[in-house]
mmCIF file of C-alpha atoms and ligand atoms in Angstrom:
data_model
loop_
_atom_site.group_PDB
_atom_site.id
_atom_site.type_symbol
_atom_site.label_atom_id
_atom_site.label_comp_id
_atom_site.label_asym_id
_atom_site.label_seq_id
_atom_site.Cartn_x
_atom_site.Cartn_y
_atom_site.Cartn_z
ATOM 1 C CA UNK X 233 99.512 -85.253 -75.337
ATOM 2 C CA UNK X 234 100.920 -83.032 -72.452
ATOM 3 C CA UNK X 235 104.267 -83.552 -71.142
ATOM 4 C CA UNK X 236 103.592 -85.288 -67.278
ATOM 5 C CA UNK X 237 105.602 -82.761 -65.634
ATOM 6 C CA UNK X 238 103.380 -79.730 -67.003
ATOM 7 C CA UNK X 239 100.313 -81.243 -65.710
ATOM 8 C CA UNK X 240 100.389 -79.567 -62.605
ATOM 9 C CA UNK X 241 101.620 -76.175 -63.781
ATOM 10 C CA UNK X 242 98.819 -73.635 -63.611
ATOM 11 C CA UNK X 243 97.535 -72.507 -66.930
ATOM 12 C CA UNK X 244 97.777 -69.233 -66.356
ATOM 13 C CA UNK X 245 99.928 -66.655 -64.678
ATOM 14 C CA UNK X 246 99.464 -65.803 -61.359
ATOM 15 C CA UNK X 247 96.996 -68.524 -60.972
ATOM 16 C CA UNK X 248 96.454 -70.833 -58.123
ATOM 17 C CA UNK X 249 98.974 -74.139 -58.215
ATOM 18 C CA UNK X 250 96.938 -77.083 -58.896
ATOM 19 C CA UNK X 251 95.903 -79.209 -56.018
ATOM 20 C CA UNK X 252 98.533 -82.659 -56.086
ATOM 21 C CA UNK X 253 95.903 -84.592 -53.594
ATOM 22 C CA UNK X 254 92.250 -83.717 -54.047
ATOM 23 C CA UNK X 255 90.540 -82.503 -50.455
ATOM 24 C CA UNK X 256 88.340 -85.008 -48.862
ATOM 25 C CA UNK X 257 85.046 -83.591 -48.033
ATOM 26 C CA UNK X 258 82.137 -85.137 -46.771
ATOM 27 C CA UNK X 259 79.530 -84.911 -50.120
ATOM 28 C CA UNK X 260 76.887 -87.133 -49.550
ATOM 29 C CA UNK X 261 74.538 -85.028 -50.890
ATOM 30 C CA UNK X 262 74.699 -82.281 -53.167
ATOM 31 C CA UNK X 263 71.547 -80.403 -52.611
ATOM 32 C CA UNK X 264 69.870 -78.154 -55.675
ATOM 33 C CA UNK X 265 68.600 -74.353 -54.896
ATOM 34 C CA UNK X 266 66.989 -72.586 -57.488
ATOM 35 C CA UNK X 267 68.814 -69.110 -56.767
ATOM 36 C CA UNK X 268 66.808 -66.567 -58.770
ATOM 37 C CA UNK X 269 63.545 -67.292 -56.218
ATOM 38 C CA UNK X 270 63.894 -64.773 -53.046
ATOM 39 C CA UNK X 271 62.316 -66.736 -50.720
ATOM 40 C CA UNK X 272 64.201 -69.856 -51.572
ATOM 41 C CA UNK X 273 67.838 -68.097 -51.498
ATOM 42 C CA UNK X 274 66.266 -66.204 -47.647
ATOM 43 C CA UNK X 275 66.373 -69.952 -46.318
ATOM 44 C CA UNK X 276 70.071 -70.796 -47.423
ATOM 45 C CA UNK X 277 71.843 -70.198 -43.862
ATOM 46 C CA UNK X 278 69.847 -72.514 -42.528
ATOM 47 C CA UNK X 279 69.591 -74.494 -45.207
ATOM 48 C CA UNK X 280 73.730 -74.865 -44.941
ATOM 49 C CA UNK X 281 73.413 -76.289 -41.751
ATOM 50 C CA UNK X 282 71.340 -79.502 -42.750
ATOM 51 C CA UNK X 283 73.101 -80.469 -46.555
ATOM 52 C CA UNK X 284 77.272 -81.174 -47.154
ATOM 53 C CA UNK X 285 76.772 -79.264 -50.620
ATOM 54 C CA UNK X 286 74.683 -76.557 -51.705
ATOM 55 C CA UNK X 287 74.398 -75.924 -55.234
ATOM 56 C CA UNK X 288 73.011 -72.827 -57.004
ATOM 57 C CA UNK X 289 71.861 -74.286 -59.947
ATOM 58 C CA UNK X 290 72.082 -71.991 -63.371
ATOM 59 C CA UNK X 291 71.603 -74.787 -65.657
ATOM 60 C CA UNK X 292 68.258 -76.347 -66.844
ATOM 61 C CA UNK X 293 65.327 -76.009 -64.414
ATOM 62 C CA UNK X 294 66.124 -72.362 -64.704
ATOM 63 C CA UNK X 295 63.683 -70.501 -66.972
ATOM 64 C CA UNK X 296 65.150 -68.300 -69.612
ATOM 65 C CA UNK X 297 63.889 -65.320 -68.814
ATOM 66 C CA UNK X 298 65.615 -66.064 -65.078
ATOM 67 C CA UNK X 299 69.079 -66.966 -66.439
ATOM 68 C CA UNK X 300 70.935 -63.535 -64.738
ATOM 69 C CA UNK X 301 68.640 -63.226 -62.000
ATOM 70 C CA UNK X 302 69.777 -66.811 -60.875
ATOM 71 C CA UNK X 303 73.512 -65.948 -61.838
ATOM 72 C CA UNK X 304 73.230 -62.523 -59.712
ATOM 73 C CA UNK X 305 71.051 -64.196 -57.033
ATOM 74 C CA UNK X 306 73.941 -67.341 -56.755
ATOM 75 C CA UNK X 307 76.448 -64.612 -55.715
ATOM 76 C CA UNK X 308 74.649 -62.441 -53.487
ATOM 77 C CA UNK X 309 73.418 -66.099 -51.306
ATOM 78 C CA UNK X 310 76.863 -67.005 -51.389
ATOM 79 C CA UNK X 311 77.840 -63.675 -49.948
ATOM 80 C CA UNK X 312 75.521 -62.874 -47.924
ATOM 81 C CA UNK X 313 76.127 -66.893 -46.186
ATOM 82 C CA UNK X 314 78.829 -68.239 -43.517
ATOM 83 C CA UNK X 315 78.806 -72.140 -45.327
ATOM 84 C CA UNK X 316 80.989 -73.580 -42.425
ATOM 85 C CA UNK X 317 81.887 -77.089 -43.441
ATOM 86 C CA UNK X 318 79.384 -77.157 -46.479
ATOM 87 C CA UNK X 319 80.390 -76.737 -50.091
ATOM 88 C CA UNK X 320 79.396 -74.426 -51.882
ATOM 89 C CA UNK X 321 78.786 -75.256 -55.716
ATOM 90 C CA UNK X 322 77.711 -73.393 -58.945
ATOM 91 C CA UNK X 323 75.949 -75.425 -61.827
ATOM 92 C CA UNK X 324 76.715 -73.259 -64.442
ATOM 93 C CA UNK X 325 74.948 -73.133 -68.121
ATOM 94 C CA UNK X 326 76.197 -75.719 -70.881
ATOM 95 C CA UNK X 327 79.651 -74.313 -72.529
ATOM 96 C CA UNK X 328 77.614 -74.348 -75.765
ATOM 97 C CA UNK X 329 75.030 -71.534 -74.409
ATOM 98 C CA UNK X 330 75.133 -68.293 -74.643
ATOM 99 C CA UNK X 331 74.758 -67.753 -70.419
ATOM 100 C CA UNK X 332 78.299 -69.753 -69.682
ATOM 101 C CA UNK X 333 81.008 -66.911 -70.493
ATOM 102 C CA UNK X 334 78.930 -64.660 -68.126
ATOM 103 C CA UNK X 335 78.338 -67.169 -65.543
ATOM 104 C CA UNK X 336 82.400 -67.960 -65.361
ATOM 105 C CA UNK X 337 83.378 -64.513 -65.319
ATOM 106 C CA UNK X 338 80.553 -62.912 -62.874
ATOM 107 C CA UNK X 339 80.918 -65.564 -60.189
ATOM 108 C CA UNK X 340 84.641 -66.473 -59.817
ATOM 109 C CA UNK X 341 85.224 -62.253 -59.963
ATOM 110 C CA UNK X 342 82.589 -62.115 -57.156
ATOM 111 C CA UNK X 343 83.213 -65.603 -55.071
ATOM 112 C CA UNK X 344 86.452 -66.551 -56.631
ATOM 113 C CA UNK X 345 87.542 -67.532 -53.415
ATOM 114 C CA UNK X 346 84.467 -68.955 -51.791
ATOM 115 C CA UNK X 347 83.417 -71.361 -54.747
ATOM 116 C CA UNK X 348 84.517 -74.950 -54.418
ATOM 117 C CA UNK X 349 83.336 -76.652 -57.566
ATOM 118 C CA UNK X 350 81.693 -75.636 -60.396
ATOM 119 C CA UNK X 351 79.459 -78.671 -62.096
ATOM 120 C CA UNK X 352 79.635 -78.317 -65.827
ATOM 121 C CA UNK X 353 76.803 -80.069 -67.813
ATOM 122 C CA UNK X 354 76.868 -82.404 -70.739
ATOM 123 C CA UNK X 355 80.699 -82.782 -70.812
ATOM 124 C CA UNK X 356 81.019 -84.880 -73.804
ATOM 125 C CA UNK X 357 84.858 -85.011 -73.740
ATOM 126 C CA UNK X 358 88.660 -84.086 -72.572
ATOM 127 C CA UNK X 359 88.348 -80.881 -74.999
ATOM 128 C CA UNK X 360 85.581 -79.518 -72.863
ATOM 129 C CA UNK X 361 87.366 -79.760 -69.918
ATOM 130 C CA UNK X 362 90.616 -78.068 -71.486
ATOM 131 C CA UNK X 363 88.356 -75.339 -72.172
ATOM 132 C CA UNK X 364 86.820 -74.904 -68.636
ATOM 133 C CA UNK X 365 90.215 -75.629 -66.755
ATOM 134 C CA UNK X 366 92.501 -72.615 -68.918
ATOM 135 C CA UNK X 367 89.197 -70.153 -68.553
ATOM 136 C CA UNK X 368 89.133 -71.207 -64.765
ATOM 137 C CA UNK X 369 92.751 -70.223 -64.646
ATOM 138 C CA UNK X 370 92.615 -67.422 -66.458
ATOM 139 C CA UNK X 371 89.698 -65.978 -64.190
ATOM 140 C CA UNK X 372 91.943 -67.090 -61.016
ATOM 141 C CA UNK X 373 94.814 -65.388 -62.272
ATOM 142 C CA UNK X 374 92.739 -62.142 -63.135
ATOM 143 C CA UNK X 375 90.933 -61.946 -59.714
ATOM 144 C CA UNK X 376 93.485 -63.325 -57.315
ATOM 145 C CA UNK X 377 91.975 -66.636 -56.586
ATOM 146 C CA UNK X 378 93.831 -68.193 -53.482
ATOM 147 C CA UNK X 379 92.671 -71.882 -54.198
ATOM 148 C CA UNK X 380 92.174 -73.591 -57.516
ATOM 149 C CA UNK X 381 88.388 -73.665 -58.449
ATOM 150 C CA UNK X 382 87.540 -77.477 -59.056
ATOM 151 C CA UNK X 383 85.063 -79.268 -61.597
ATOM 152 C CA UNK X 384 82.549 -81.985 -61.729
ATOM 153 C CA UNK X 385 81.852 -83.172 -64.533
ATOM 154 C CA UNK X 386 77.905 -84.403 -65.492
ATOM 155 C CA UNK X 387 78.265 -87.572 -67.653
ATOM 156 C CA UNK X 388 74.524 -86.584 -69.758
ATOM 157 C CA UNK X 389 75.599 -87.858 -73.376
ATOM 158 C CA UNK X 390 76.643 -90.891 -75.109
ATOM 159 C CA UNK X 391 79.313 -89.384 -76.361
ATOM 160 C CA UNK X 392 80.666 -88.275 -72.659
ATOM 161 C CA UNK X 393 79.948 -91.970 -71.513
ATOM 162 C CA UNK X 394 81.799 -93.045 -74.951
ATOM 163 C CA UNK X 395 84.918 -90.908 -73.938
ATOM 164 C CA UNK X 396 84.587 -90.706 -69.790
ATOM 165 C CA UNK X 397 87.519 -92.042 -69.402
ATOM 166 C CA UNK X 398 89.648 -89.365 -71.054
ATOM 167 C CA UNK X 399 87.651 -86.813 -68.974
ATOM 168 C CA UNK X 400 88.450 -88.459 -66.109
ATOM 169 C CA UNK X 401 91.614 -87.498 -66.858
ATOM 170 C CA UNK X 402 91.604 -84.407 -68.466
ATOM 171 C CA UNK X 403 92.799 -81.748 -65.705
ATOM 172 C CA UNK X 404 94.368 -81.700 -62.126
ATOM 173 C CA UNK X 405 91.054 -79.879 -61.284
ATOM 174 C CA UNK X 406 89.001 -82.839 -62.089
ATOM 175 C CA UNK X 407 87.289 -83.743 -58.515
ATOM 176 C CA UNK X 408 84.075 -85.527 -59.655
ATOM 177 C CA UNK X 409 81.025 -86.901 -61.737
ATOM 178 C CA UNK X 410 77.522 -87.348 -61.667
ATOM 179 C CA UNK X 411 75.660 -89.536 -63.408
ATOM 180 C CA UNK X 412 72.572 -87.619 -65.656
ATOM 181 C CA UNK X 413 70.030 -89.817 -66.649
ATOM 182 C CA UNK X 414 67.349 -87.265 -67.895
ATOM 183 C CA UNK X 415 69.744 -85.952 -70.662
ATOM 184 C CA UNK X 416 71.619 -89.307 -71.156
ATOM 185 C CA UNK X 417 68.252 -91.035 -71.731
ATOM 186 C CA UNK X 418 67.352 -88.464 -74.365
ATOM 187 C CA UNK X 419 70.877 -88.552 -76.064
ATOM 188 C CA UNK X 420 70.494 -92.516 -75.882
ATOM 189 C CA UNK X 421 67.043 -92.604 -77.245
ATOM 190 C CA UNK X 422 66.223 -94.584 -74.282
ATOM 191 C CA UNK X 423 62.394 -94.761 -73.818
ATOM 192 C CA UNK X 424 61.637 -93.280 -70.495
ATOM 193 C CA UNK X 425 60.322 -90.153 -69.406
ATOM 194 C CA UNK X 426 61.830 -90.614 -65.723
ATOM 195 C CA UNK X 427 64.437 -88.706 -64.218
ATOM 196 C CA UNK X 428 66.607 -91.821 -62.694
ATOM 197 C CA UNK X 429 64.884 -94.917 -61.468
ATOM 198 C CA UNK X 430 63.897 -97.927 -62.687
ATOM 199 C CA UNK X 431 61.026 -99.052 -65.402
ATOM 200 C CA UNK X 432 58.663 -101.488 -65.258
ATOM 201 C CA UNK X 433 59.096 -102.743 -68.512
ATOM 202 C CA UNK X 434 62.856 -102.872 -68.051
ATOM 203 C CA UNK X 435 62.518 -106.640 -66.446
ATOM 204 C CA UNK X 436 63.866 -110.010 -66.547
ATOM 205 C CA UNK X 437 61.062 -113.413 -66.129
ATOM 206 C CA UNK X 438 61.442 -116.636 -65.216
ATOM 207 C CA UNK X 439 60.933 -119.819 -67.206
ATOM 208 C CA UNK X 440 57.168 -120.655 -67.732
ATOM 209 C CA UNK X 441 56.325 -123.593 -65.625
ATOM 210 C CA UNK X 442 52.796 -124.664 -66.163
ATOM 211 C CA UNK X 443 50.000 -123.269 -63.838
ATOM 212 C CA UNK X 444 52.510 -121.150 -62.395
ATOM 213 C CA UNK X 445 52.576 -117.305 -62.635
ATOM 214 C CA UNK X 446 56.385 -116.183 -63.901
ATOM 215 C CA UNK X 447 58.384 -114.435 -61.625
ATOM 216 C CA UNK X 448 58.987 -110.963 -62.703
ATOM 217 C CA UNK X 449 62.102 -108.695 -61.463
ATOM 218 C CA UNK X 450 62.934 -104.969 -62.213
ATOM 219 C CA UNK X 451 66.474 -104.373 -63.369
ATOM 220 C CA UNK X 452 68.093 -101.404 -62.732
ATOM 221 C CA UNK X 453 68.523 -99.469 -65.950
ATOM 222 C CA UNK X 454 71.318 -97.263 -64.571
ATOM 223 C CA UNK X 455 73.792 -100.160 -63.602
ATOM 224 C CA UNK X 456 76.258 -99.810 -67.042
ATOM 225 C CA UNK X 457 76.671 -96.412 -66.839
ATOM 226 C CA UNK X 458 77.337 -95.866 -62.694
ATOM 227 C CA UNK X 459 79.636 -98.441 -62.992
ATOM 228 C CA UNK X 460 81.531 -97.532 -66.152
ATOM 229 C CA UNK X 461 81.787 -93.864 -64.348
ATOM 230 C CA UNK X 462 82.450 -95.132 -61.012
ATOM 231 C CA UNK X 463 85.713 -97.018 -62.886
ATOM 232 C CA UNK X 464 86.828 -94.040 -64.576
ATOM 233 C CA UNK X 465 86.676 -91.768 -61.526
ATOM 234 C CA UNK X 466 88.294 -94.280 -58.911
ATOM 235 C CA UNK X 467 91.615 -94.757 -61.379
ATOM 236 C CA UNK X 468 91.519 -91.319 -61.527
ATOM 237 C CA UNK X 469 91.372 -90.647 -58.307
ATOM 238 C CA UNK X 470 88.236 -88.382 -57.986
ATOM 239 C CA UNK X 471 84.375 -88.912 -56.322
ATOM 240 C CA UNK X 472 81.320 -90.761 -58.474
ATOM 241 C CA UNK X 473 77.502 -89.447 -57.691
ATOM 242 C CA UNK X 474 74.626 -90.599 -58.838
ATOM 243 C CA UNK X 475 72.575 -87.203 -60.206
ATOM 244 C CA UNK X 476 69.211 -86.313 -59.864
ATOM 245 C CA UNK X 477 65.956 -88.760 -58.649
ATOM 246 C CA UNK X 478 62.496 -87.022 -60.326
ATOM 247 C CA UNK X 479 59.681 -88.605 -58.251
ATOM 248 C CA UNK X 480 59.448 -87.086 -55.061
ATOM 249 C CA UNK X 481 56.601 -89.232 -54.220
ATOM 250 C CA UNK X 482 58.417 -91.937 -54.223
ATOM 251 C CA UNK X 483 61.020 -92.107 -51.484
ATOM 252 C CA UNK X 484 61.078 -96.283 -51.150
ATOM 253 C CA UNK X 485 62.717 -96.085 -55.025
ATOM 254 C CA UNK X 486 64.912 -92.566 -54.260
ATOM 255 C CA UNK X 487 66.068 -94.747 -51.509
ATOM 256 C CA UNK X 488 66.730 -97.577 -53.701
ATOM 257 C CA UNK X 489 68.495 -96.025 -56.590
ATOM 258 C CA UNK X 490 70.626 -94.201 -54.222
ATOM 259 C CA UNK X 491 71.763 -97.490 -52.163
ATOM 260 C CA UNK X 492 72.624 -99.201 -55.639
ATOM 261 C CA UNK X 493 75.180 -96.057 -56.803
ATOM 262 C CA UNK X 494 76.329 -96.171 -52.927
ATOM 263 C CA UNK X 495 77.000 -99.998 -52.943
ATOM 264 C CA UNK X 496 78.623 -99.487 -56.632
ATOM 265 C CA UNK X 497 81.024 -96.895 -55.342
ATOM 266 C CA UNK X 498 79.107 -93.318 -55.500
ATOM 267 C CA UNK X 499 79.751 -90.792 -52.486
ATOM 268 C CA UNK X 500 76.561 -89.180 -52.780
ATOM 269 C CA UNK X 501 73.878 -88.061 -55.077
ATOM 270 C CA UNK X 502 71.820 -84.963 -55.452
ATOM 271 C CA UNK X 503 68.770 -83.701 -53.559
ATOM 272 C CA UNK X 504 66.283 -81.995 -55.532
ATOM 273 C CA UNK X 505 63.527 -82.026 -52.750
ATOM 274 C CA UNK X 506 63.876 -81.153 -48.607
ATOM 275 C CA UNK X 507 62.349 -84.730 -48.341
ATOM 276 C CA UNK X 508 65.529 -86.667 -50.456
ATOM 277 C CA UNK X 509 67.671 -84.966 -47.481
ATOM 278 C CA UNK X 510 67.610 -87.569 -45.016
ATOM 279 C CA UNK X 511 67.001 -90.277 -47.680
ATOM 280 C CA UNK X 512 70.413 -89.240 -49.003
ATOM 281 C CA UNK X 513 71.667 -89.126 -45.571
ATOM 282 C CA UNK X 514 70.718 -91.973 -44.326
ATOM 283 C CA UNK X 515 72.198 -94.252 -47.695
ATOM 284 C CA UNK X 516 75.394 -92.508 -48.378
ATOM 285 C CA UNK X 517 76.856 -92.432 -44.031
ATOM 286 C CA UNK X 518 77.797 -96.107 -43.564
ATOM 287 C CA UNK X 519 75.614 -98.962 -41.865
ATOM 288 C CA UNK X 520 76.517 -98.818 -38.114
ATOM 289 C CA UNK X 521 76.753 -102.650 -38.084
ATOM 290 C CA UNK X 522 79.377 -102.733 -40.790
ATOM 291 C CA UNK X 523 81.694 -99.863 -39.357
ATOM 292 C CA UNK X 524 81.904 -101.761 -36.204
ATOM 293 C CA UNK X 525 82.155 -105.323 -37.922
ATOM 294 C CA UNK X 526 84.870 -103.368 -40.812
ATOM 295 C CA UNK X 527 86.932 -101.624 -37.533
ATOM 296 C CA UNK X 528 87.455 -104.956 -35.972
ATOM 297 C CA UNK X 529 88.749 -106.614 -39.202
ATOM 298 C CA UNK X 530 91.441 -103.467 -38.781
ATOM 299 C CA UNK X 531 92.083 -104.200 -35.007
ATOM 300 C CA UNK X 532 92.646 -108.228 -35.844
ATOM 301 C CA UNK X 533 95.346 -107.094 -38.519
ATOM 302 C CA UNK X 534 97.267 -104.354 -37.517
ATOM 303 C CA UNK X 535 99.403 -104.099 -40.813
ATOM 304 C CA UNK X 536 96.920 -105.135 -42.786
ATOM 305 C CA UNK X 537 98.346 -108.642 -44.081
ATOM 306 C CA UNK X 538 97.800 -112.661 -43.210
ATOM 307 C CA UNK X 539 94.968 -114.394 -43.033
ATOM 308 C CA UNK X 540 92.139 -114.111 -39.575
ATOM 309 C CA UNK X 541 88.781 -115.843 -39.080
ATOM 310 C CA UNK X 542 85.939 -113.351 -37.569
ATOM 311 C CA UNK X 543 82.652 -114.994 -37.033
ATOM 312 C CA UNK X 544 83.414 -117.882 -38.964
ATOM 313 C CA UNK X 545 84.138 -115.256 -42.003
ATOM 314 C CA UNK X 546 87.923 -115.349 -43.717
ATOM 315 C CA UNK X 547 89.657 -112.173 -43.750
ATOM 316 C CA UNK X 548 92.963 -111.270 -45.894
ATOM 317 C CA UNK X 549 94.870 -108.390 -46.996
ATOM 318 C CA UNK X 550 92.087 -107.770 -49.717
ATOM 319 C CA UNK X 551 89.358 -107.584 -47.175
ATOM 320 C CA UNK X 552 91.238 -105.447 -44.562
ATOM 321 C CA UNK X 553 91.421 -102.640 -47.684
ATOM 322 C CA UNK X 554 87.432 -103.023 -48.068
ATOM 323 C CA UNK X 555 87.155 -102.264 -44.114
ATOM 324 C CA UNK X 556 89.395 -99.538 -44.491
ATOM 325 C CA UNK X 557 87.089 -97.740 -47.333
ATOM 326 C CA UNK X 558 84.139 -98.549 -44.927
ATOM 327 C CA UNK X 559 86.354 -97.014 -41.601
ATOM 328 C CA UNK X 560 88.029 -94.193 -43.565
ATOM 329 C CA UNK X 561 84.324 -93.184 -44.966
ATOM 330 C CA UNK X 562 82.812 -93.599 -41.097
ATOM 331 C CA UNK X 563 85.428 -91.258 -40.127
ATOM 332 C CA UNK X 564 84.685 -88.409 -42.883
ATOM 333 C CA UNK X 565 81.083 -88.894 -41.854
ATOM 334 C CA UNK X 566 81.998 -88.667 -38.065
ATOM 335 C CA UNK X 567 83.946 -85.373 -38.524
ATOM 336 C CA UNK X 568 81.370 -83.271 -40.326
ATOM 337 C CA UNK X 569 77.915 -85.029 -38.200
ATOM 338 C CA UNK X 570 78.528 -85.676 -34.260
ATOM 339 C CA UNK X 571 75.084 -87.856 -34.488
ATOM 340 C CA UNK X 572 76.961 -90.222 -36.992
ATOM 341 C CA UNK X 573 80.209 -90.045 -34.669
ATOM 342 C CA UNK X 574 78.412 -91.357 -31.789
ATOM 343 C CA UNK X 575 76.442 -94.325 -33.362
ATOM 344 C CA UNK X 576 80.129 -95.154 -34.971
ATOM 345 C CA UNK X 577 81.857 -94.825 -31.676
ATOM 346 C CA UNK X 578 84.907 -93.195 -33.570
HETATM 347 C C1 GLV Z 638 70.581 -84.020 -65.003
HETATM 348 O O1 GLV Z 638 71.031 -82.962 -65.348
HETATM 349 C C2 GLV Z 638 69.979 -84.945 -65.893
HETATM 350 O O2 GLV Z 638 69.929 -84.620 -67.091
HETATM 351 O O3 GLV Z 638 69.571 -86.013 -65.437
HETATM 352 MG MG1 MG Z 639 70.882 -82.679 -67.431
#
């Protein structure tokens, strides 16, 4: 194992220092473009302004025959656009393909310095991340990179889910993970065709009781592995997402599946379709009613210990640290969306 103390020495010379505290950005959705189509990449300035996060996506979706053109289209949308407050991300190709090495080494020579994050697919443990974070480095250190590049990892394979804690953990340029449930349901041999969501046949009943119909509910087939991710990434300090939602159709269980991974600890999740936007939006900025009810548990405890009753409810030093993850989210929201600021009153 590494010494502690090297941990945040850069990995190669001349390379950025690693950052000690992770930046907090407002991510609450990370929003797909497919950047080898013209007319798609044309609508990215304006595009910027309604997402946190836009991601040129290199990965799967992509056609073959498309792999460079979305690689050279990626950097000349990212140069050719002012991104303000938004991210900008890069899912690159799998480390096992034979686009990644090009990917890496185009892009951070090109937009070293305006890339945020790059999301690496099917991460199935700390070695892969080892590999990505001395490359990084080494590509930092080559083209002058001012601020380390960070990764998010996609958790897409039972043997990442087996071993997420360790990449969790792997590098000071960890920032994040998304759940994949299209890949991880083929790696499982789990028997859906979805991408995220639920299944009908995936379902708890009730007792029979005679001339009665049984109650039937819908579980959530999703609910291991957010939380088992959501647990690795909060003791390590970095953001959970759920990934991608595959019926566009159906915004009532986008909506759904999103406000589970929210409730469970996710920051965001990723938009595949204009309409997932707001949906994403709406789920992943705070309820209104719970800011306000969350910032007066604050004001009744100024240092945050003893014991208050508000509207008959008990409040501690435990529940003045869940208003503060409610309040401190409010006010990320509130700084990047002035519509948000003014329903919170912050
Ligand atoms: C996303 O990449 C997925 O496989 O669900
Ligand atoms: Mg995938």
């Amino acid at each position: 194992m590494k010494l502690a103390r090297n941990f945040y020495r850069p990995l190669a010379i001349g390379a950025p220092e690693p950052f000690r505290e992770l930046p907090v950005r407002l991510e609450r959705m990370i929003h797909f473009v497919p950047p080898h189509i013209e007319k798609v990449r044309n609508k990215v300035p304006e595009l910027a302004r309604t997402v946190d996060v836009v991601l040129g996506n290199l990965e799967d979706a992509i056609p073959l025959d498309a792999k460079e053109a979305a690689r050279e289209g990626f950097i000349a949308m990212a140069k050719a656009t002012d991104f303000g407050r938004t991210g900008l991300w890069t899912r690159i190709n799998a480390l096992n393909s034979p686009w990644v090495l090009d990917d890496l080494t185009r892009i951070v020579a090109e937009i070293g310095d305006k890339l945020d994050v790059v999301m690496a697919p099917k991460i199935e443990g700390a070695w892969d991340i080892h590999y990505l974070d001395q490359l990084l480095a080494q590509l930092e250190a080559r083209h002058q990179v001012k601020k380390p590049i960070l990764i998010h990892a996609i958790l897409e394979t039972a043997e990442g889910v087996k071993n997420v804690e360790d990449i969790a953990s792997a590098s000071p340029r960890m920032y994040g993970m998304s759940l994949g449930p299209a890949d991880l349901a083929a790696s499982r041999a789990m028997k859906t065709t979805r991408v995220g969501g639920g299944h009908p046949d995936y379902k708890v009943i009730s007792d029979p009781v005679e001339g009665e119909a049984r109650a039937v509910a819908q579980q959530d087939l999703w609910h291991y592995t957010i939380a088992k991710m959501v647990d690795a990434c909060a003791a390590n300090g970095l953001k959970a997402f759920y990934g991608p939602f595959g019926d566009f159709a159906d915004g009532d269980a986008c909506e759904a599946q999103f406000r589970n991974a929210f409730l469970l600890g996710c920051a965001g999740a990723w938009t595949l379709h204009p309409s997932q936007i707001d949906i994403a939006k709406r789920v992943f900025s705070p309820d209104v009613a719970e800011v306000k009810f969350a910032k007066r548990i604050l004001d009744a405890m100024p240092d945050g210990s003893g014991a208050v009753m508000i509207d008959g409810k008990m409040q501690d030093d435990a529940t003045w640290k869940q208003a503060k993850v409610i309040v401190d989210l409010a006010r990320t929201v509130a700084a990047g969306d002035a519509e948000m600021a003014a329903a919170y009153g912050l």
